[in-house]
Short mmCIF file of C-alpha atoms in Angstrom, two decimals:
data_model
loop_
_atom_site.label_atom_id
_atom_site.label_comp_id
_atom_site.label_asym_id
_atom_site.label_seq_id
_atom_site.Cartn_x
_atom_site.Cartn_y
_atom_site.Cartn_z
CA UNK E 1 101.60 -42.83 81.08
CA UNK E 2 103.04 -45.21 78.52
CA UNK E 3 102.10 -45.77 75.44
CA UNK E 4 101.06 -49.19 74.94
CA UNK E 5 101.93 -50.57 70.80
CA UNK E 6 100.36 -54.12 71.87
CA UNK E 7 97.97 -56.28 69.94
CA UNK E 8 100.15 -55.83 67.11
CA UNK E 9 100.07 -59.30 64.91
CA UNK E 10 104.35 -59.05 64.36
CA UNK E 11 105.84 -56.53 67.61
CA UNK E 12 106.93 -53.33 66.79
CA UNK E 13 108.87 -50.55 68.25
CA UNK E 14 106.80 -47.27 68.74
CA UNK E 15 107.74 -43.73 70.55
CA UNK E 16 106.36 -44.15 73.81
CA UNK E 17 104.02 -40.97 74.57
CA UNK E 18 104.51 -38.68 77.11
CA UNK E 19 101.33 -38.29 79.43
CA UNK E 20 99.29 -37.78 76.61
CA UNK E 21 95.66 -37.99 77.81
CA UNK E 22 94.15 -41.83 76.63
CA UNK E 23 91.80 -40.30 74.26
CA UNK E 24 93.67 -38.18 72.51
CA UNK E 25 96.25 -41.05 71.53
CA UNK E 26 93.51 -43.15 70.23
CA UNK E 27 92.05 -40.31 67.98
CA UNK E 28 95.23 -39.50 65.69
CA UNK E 29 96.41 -41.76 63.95
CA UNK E 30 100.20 -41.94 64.34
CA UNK E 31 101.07 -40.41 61.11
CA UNK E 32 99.87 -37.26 63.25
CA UNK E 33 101.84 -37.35 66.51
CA UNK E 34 104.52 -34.90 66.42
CA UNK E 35 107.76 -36.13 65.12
CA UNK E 36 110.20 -35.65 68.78
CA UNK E 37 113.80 -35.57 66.75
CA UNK E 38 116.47 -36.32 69.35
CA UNK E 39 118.59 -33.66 70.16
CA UNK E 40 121.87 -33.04 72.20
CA UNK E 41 120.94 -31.40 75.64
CA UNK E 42 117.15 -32.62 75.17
CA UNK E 43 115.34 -35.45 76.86
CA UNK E 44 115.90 -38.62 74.99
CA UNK E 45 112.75 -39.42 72.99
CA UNK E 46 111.10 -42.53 75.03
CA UNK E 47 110.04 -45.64 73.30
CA UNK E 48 109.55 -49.40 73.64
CA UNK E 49 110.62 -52.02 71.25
CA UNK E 50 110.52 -56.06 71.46
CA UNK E 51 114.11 -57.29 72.08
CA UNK E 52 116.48 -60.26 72.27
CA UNK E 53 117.88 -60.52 75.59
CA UNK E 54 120.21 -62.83 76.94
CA UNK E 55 118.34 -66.21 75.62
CA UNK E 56 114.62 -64.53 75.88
CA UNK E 57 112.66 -62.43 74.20
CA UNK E 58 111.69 -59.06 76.04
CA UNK E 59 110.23 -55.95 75.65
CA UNK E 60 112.73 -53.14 76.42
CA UNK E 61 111.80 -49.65 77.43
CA UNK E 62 114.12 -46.71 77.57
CA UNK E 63 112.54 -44.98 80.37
CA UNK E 64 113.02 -48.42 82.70
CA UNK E 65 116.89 -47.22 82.57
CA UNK E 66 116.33 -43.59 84.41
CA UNK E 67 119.01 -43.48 86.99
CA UNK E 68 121.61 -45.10 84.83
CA UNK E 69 123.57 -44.49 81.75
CA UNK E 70 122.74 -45.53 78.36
CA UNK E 71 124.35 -45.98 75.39
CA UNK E 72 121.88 -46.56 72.36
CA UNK E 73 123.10 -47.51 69.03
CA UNK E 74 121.58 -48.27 66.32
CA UNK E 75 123.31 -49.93 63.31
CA UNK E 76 122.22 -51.20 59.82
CA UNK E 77 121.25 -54.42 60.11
CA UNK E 78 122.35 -58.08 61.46
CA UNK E 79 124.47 -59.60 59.45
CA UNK E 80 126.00 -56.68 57.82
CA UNK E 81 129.88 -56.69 57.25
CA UNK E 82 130.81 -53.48 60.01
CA UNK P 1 127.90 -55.03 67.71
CA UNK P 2 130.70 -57.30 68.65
CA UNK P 3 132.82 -54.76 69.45
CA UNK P 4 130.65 -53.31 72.04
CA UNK P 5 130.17 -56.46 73.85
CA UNK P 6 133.65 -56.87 74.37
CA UNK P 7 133.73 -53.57 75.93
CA UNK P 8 130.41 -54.54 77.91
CA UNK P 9 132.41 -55.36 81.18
CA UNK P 10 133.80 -51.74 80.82
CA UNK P 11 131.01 -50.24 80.24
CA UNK P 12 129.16 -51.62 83.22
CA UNK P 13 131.71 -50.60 85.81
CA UNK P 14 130.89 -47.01 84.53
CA UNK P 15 126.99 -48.13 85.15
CA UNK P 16 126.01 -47.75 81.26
CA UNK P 17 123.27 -50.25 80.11
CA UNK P 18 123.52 -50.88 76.16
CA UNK P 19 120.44 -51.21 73.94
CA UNK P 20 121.38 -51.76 70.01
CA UNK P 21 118.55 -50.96 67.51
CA UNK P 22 117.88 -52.30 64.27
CA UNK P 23 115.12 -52.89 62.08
CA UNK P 24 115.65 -56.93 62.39
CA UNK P 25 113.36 -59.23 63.86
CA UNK P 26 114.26 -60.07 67.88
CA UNK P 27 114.11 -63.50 65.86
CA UNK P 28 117.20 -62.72 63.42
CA UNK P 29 118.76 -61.18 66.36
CA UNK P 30 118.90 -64.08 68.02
CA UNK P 31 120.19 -66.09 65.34
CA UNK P 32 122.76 -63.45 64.39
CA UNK P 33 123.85 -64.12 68.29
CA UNK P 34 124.42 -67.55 67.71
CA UNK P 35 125.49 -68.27 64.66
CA UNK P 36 127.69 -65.06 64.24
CA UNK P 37 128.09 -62.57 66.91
CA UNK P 38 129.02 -65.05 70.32
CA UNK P 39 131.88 -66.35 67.57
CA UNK P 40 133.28 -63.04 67.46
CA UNK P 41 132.43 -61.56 70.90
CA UNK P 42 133.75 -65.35 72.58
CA UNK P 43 130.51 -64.69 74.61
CA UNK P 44 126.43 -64.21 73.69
CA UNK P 45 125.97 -60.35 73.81
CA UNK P 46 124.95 -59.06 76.83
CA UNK P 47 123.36 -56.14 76.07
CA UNK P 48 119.44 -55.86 75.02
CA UNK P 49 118.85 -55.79 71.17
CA UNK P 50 115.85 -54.14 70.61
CA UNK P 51 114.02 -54.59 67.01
CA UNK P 52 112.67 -52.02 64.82
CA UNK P 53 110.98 -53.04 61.84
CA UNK P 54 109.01 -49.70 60.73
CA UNK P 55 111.37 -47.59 61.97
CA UNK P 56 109.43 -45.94 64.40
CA UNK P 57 112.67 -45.26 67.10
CA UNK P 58 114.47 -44.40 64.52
CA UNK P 59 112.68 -42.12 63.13
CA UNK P 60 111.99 -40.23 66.12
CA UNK P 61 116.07 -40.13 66.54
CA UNK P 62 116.50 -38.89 63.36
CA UNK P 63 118.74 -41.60 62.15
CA UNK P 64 116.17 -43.46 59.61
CA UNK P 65 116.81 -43.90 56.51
CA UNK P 66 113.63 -44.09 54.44
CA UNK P 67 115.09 -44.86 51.04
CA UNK P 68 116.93 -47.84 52.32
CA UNK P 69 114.64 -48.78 55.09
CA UNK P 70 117.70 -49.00 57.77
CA UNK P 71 118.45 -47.30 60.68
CA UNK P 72 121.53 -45.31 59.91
CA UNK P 73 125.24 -46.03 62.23
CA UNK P 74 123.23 -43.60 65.15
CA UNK P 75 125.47 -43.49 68.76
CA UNK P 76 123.70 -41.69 71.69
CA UNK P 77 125.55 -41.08 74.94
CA UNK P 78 122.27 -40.68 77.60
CA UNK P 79 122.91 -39.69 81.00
CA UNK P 80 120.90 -40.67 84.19
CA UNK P 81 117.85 -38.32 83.87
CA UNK P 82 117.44 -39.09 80.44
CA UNK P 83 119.16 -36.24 78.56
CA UNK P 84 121.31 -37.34 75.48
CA UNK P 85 124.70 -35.51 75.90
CA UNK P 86 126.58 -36.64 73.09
CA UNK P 87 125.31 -38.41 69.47
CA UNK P 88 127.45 -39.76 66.54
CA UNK P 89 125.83 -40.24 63.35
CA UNK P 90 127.64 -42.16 60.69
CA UNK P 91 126.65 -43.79 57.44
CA UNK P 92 127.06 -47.52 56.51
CA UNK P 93 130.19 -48.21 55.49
CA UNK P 94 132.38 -46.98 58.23
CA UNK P 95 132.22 -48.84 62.40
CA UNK P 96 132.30 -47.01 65.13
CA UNK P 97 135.64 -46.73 68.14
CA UNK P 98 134.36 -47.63 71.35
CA UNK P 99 137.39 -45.93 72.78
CA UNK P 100 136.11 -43.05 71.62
CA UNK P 101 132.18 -43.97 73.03
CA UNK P 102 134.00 -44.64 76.21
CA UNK P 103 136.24 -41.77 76.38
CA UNK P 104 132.97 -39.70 75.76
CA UNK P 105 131.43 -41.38 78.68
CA UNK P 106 134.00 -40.47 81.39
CA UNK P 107 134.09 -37.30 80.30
CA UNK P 108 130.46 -36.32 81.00
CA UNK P 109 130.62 -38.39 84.01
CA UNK P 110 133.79 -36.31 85.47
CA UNK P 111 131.79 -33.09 83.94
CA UNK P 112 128.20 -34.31 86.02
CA UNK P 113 130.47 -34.94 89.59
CA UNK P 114 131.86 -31.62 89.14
CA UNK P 115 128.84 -30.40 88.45
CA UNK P 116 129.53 -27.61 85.91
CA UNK P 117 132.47 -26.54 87.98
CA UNK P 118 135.18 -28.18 85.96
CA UNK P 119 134.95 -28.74 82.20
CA UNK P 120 136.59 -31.14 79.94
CA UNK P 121 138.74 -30.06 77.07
CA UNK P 122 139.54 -31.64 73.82
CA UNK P 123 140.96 -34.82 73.60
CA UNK P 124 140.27 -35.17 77.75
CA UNK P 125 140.62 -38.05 79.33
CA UNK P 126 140.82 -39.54 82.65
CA UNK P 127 143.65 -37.91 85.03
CA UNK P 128 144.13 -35.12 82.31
CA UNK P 129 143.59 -31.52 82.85
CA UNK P 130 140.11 -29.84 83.34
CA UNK P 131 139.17 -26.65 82.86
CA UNK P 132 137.23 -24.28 85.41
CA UNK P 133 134.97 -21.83 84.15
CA UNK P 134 134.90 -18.05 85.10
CA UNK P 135 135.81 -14.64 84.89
CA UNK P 136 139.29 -15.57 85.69
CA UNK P 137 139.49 -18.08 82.66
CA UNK P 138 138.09 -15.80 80.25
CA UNK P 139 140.96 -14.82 77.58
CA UNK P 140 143.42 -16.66 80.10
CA UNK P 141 142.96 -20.66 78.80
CA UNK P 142 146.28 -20.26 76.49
CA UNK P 143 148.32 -19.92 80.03
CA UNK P 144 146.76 -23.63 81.59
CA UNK P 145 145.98 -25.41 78.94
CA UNK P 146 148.45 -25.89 75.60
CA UNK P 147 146.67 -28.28 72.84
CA UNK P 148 149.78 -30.00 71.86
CA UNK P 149 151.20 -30.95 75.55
CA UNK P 150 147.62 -31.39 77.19
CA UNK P 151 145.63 -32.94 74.38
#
């Protein structure tokens, strides 16, 4: 069911895909996939993304958080002044 | 970012994880932990700090800014099934108030116990006045609920 990004040479984050059959993920290229824009009152778009987590570094998964609450913010970068 | 891990302990009675984005390295997060953030905070942060060099989460939140290559100041409120019930999209220059983020939270908490039966009205929080939807409330809100005593 995931969508598996590995065997990247630097980790990315990617949209993780949503039981989209093997082979059809391997034939478009990503530029293809259809854009999911996050709406209120919508299913938060799934992805994965390497992380820094309490001293290690991790892969984190929105989906692995089902059940609980989330709060996801994103900001402009480390080391900015806000 | 420091600001939300001094909330952290807050935020985990009300069972919210935190994951922040950016398009840093895990590697620069770390260091920004260190050297920068655990300074402020008086603690590492807790929370996960997810990296997104390409943009690819951000884009699919809508909160990408291509011309700079940055994620833009993007909040989302997410409740237990995965729905996002509340977002907050601000530029660069200007930080978020994690009263408000948490005020936000127990208000679609108290709104998800009550399941629909009770609303929340402006400025609600905690031990303030709900609404109930209905025929009986329809036209009739001005007689339970004033916005300059129960805001």
């Amino acid at each position: 069911m995931s969508e598996n990004e590995a065997g990247c040479a630097r980790p990315t984050g990617a949209m993780v895909g949503e039981a989209a059959p093997e082979q059809t993920q391997e034939k478009i290229p990503e530029k293809e996939i259809k854009m999911v824009i996050a709406k209120v009152g919508t299913k938060a778009p799934d992805f994965q993304a390497p992380a820094y987590y309490r001293g290690k570094f991790t892969t984190v998964k929105l989906s692995d958080f089902l059940g609980k609450w989330v709060l996801l913010c994103f900001y402009p970068g480390d080391f900015t002044f806000v | 970012m420091s600001a939300v891990a001094v909330n952290y302990d807050k935020l985990q009675k009300l069972g919210v994880e935190v994951i922040s984005v950016s398009v840093d390295s895990q590697f620069v997060h770390k260091v920004w932990n260190d050297q920068e953030l655990s300074k402020m905070a008086g603690k590492d942060i807790p929370f996960h700090m997810a990296s997104d060099g390409p943009g690819n989460v951000g884009k699919i939140y809508g909160i990408y800014d291509e011309v700079a290559g940055v994620e833009l100041r993007g909040r989302f409120i997410i409740d237990p099934d995965g729905i996002i019930q509340a977002m907050e999209v601000m530029t660069p220059p200007v930080g978020r108030h994690m009263d408000e983020t948490i005020r936000q939270i127990n208000a679609f908490q108290y709104v998800r116990a009550a399941k629909g039966a009770e609303v929340c009205p402006a400025g609600w929080e905690p031990g303030k006045k709900t609404l109930k939807p209905g025929p009986d409330l329809v036209a009739n809100v001005w007689k339970v609920w004033n916005p300059l005593k129960d805001h």
